[in-house]
CSV table of C-alpha atoms in Angstrom, one decimal:
chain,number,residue,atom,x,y,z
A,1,UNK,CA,-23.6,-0.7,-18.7
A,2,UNK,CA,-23.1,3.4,-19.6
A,3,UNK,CA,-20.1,4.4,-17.5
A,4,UNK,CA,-22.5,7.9,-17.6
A,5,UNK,CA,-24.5,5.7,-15.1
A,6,UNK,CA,-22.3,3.2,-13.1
A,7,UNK,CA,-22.5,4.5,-9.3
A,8,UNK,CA,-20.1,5.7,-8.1
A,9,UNK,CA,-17.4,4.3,-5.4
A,10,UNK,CA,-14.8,6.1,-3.1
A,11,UNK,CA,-11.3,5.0,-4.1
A,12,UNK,CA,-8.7,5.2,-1.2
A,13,UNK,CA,-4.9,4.9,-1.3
A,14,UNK,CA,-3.1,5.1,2.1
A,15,UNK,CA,-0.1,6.7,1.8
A,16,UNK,CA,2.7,4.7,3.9
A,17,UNK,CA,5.7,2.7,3.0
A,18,UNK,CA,6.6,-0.8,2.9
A,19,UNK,CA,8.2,-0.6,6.6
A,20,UNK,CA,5.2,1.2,8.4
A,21,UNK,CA,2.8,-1.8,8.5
A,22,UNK,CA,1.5,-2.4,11.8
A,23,UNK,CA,2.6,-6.2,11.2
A,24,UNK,CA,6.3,-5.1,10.7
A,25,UNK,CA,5.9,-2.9,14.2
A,26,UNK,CA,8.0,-5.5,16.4
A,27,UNK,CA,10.6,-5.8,14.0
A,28,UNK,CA,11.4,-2.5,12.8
A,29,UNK,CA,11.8,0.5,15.2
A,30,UNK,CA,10.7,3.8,14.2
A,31,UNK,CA,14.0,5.3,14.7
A,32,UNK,CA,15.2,3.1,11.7
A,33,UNK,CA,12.8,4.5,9.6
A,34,UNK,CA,15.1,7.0,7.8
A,35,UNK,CA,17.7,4.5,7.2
A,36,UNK,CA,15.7,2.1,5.3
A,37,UNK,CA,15.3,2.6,1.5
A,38,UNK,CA,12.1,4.7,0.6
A,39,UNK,CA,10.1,3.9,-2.1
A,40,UNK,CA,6.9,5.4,-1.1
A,41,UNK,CA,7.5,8.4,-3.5
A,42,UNK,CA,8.0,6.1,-6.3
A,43,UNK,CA,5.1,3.7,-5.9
A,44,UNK,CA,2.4,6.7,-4.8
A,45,UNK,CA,3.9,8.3,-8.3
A,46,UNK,CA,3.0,5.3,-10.7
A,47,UNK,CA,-0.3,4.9,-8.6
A,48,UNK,CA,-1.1,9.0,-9.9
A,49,UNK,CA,-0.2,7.9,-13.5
A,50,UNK,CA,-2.4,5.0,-13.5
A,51,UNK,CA,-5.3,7.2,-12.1
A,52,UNK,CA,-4.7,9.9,-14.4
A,53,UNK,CA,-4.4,7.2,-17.4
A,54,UNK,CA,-8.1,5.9,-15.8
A,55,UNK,CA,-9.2,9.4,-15.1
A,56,UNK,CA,-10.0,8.4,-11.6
A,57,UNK,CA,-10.0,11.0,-8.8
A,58,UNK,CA,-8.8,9.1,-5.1
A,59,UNK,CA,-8.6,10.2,-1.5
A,60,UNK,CA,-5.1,10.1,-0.3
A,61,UNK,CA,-4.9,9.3,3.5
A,62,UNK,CA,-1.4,10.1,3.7
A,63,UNK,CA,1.1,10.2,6.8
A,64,UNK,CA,2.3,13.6,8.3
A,65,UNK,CA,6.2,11.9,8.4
A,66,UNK,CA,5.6,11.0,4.2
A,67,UNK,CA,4.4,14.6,3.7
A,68,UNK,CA,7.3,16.0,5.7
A,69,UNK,CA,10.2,14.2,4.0
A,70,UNK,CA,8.1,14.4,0.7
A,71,UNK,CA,6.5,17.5,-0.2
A,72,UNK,CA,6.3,17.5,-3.5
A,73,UNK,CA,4.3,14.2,-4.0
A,74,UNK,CA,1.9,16.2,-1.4
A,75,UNK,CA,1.9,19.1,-4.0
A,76,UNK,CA,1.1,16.8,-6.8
A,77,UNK,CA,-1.8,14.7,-5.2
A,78,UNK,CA,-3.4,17.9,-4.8
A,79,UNK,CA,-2.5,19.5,-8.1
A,80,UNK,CA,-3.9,16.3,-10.2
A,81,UNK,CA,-7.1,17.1,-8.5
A,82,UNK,CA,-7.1,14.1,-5.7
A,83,UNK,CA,-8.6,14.7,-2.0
A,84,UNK,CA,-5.8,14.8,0.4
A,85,UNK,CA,-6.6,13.4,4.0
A,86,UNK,CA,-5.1,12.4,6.9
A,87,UNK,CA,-3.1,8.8,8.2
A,88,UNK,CA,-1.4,10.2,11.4
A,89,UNK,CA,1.8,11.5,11.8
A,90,UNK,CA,3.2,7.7,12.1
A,91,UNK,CA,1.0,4.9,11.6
A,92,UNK,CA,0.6,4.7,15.4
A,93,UNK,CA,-2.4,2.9,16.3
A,94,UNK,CA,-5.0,4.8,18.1
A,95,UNK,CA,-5.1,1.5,21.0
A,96,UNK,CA,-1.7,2.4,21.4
A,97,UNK,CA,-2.7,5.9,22.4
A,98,UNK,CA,-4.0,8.0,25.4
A,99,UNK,CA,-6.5,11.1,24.4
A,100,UNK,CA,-4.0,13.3,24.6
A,101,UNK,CA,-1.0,11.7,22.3
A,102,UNK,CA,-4.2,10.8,20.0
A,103,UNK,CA,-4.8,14.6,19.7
A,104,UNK,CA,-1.5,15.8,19.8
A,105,UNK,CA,-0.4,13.2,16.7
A,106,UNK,CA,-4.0,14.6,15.0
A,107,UNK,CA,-3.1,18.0,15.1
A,108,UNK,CA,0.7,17.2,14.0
A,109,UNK,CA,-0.3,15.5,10.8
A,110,UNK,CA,-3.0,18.2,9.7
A,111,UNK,CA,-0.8,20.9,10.2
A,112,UNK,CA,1.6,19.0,8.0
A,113,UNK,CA,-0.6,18.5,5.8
A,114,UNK,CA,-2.4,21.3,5.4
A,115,UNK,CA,1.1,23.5,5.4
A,116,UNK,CA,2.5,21.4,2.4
A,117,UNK,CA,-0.6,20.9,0.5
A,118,UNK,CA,-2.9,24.3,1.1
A,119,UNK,CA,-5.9,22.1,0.6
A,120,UNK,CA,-8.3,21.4,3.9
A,121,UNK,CA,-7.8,18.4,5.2
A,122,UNK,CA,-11.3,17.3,6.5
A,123,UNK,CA,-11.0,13.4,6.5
A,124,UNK,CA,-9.0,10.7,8.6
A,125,UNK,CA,-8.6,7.3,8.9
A,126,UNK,CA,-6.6,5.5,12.0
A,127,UNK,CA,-3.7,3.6,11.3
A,128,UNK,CA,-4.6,-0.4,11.4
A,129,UNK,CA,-8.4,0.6,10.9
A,130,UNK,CA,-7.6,1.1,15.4
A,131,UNK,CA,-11.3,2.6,16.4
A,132,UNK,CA,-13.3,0.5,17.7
A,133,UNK,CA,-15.9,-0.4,20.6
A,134,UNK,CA,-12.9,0.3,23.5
A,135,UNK,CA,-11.9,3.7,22.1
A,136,UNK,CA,-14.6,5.8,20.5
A,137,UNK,CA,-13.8,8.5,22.4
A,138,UNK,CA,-11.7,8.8,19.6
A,139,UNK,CA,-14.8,10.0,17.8
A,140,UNK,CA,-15.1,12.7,19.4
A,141,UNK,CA,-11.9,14.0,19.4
A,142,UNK,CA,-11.8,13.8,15.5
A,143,UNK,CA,-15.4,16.2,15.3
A,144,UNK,CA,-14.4,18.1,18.3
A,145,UNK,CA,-11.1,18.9,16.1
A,146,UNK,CA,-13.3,19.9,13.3
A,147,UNK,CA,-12.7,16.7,10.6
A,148,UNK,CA,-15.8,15.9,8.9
A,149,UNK,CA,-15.4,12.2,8.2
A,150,UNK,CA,-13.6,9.1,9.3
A,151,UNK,CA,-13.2,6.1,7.7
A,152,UNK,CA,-11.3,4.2,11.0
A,153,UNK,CA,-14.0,1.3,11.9
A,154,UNK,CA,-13.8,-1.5,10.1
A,155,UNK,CA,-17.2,-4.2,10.7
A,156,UNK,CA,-15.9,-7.3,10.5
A,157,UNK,CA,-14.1,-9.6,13.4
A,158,UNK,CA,-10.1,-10.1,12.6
A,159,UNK,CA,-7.3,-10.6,14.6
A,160,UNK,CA,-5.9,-7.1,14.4
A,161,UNK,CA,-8.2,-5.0,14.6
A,162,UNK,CA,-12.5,-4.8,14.2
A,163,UNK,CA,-15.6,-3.8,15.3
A,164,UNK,CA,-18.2,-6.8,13.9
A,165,UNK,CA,-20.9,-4.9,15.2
A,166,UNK,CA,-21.0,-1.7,13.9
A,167,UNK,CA,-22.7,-0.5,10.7
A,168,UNK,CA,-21.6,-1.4,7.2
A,169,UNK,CA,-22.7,2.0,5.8
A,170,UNK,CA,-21.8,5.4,6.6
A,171,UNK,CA,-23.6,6.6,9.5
A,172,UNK,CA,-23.1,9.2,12.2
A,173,UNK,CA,-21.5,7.6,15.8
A,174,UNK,CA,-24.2,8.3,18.8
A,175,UNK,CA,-21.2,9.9,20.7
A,176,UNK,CA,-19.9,12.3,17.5
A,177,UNK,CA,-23.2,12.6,15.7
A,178,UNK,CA,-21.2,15.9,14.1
A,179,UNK,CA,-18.7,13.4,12.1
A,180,UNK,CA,-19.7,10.9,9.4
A,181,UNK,CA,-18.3,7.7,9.9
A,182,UNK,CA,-16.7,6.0,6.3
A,183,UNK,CA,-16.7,2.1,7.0
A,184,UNK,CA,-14.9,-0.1,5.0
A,185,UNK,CA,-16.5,-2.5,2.5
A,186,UNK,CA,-17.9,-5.4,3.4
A,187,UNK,CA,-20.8,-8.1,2.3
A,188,UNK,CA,-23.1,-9.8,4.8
A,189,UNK,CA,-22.6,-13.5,4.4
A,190,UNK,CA,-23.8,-16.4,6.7
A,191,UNK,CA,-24.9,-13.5,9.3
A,192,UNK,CA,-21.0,-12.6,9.3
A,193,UNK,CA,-19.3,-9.4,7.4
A,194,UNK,CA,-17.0,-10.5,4.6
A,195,UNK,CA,-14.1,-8.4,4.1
A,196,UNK,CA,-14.2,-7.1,0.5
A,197,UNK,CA,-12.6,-3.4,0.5
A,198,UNK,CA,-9.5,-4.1,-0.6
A,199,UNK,CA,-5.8,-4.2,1.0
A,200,UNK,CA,-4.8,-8.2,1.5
A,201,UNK,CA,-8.0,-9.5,1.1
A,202,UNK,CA,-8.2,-8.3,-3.0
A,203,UNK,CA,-5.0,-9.8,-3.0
A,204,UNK,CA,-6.0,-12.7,-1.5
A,205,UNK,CA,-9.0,-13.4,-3.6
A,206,UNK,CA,-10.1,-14.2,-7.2
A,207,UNK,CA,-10.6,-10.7,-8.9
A,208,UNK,CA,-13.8,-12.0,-9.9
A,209,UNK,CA,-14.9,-12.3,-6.4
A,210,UNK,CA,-14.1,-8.8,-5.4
A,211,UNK,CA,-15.9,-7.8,-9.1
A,212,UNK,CA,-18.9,-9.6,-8.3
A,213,UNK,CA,-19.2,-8.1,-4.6
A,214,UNK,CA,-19.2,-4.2,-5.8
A,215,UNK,CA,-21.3,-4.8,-8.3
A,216,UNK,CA,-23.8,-6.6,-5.3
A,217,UNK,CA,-23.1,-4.1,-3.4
A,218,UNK,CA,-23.9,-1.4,-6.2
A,219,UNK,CA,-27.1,-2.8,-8.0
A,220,UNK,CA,-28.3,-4.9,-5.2
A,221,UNK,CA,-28.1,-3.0,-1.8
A,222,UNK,CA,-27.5,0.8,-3.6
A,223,UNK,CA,-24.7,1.9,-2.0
A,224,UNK,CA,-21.4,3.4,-2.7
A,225,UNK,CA,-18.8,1.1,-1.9
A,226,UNK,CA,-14.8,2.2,-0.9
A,227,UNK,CA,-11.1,0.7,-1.9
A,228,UNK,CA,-8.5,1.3,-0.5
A,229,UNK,CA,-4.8,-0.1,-0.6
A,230,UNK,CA,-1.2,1.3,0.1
A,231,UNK,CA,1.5,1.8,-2.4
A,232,UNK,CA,3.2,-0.7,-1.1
A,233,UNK,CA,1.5,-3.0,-2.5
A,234,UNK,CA,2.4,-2.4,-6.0
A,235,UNK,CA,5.9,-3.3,-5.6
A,236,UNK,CA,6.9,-6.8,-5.6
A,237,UNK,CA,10.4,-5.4,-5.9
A,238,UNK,CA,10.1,-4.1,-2.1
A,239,UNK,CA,13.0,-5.0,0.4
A,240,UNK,CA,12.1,-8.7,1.5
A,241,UNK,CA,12.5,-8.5,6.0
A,242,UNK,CA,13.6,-11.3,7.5
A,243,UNK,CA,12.4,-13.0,10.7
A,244,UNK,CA,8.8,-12.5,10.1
A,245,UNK,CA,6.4,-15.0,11.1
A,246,UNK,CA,5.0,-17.1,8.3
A,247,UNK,CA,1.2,-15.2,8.6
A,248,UNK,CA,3.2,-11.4,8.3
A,249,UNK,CA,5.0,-12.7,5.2
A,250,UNK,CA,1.9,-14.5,4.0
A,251,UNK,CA,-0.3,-11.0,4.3
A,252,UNK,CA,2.0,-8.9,3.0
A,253,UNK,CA,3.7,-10.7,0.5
A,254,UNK,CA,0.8,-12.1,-1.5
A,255,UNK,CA,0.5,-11.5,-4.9
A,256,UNK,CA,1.9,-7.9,-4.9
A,257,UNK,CA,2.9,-8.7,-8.5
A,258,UNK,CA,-0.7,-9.6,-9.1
A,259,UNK,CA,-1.9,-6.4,-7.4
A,260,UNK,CA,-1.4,-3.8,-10.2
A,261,UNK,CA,-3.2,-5.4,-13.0
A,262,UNK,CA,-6.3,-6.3,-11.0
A,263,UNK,CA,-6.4,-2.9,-10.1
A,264,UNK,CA,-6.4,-1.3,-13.4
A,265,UNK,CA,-9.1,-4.2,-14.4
A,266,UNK,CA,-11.0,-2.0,-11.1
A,267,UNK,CA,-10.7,1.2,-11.9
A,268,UNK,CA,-12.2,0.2,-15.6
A,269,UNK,CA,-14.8,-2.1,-14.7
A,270,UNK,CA,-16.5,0.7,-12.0
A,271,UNK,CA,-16.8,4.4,-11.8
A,272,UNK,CA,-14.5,6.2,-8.9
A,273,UNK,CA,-14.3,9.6,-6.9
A,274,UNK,CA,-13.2,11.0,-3.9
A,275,UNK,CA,-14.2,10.4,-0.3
A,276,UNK,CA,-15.8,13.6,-0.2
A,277,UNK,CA,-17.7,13.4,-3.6
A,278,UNK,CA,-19.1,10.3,-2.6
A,279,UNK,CA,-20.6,10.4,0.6
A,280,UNK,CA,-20.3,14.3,1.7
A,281,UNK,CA,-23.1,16.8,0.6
A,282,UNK,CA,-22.4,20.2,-0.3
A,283,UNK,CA,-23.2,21.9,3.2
A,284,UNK,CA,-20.8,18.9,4.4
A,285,UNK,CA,-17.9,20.5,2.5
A,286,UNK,CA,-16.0,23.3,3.7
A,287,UNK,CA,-14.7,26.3,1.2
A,288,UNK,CA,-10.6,25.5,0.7
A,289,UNK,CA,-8.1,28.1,2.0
């Protein structure tokens, strides 16, 4: 096929380090955080290189506490021509929130991001994928706050987080009809919602599977599809923690040495943009400071 007339998917990186995981939550406290060896600047760099290599533009969904500690990768997402969007301040779960902490830790990370970068930041996606049917109030903080997407809901049942019932396309929420909710890719199998947007689940299957769903997706039902995956998961050389249950290690040990060839075999075998080139329209996208 041209690549002048592949469609076009949203690729996604979400910019946290190895000890930020939600799985890792019980066994390393936030206040350790700055004593633990950082390699989210170095992984998020060779991620940039390989996109520049591919000529792929990505949404970065980065952390307020990354941008703070490291501006300068900030400075060059933006300056290699990437959309630059919002994580949270600290990968804290929006069911582990009230309203207000929810809007306090939203307007912390913009601010953050928006002082180091100088680029809008107009998109978000929750920590964990953590909206769903008990918290869409959410939703309405996000488009009463101004953001113009999310990409937080995630259609499929799992044991950490889900909504199986809502839609698999982009749509706008009843209660926040203002915002345009991003989900995460997923095939409808069985009457059940496959998992198929990346994170553990490309890691965990045959690249040929995850090849032959986006290009289903694509031709079949014509619609954009979205990646997305953390640095972390390009470094098999990452600090191994101990005392994790055999299902943590299992998730988020598998094939990370695997995980960077399968995703340069992606970015050559399908076209790739930003969040807000894919799914926003022009009206939908607001002039940059």
């Amino acid at each position: 096929m041209n690549a002048a007339i592949k469609p076009v998917n949203a690729m996604t990186v979400d910019v946290e380090d190895y000890f930020q995981v939600s799985a890792f939550e019980r066994h390393i406290a936030r206040d350790q955080w700055d004593n633990l060896p950082h390699r989210v600047e170095q992984n998020t760099s060779r991620i940039l290189d390989l996109f520049e290599q591919r000529q792929v533009k990505a949404t970065f969904f980065t952390l307020g506490w990354v941008a703070e500690r490291y501006p300068e990768l900030i400075r060059r997402i933006v300056a290699d021509g990437h959309e630059l969007a919002s994580h949270g301040y600290q990968h804290t779960r929006v069911t582990e929130q009230t309203p207000d902490q929810f809007l306090e830790d939203l307007r912390l990370s913009r601010n953050i991001l928006e002082d180091t970068s100088g680029q809008a930041v107009i998109g978000y996606r929750a920590a964990s994928y953590s909206i769903g049917a008990n918290n869409l109030w959410a939703l309405e903080i996000l488009q009463e706050e101004g953001f113009v997407y999310s990409s937080s809901i995630y259609p499929v049942k799992h044991d950490l987080y889900g909504m199986p019932d809502a839609p698999r396309f982009a749509y706008r929420p009843a209660n926040a009809p203002g915002l345009l909710e991003i989900p995460i890719t997923t095939l409808n199998l069985l009457q059940r919602n496959i998992p198929c947007g990346g994170g553990g689940f490309f890691r965990l299957y045959p690249y040929s599977f995850s090849k032959w769903a986006y290009r289903y997706i694509n031709n079949y039902e014509k619609q954009p599809g979205i990646f997305y995956f953390h640095p972390w998961e390009i470094d098999p050389e990452q600090p191994r923690r101990e005392g994790l249950s055999f299902k943590t290690r299992f998730r988020h040990y598998l094939n990370l040495g695997k995980m960077h060839h399968r995703l340069d075999n992606l970015l050559s075998d399908f076209a790739w943009d930003t969040m807000r080139n894919v799914f926003l329209t022009q009206s939908d996208r607001p002039h940059q400071p």
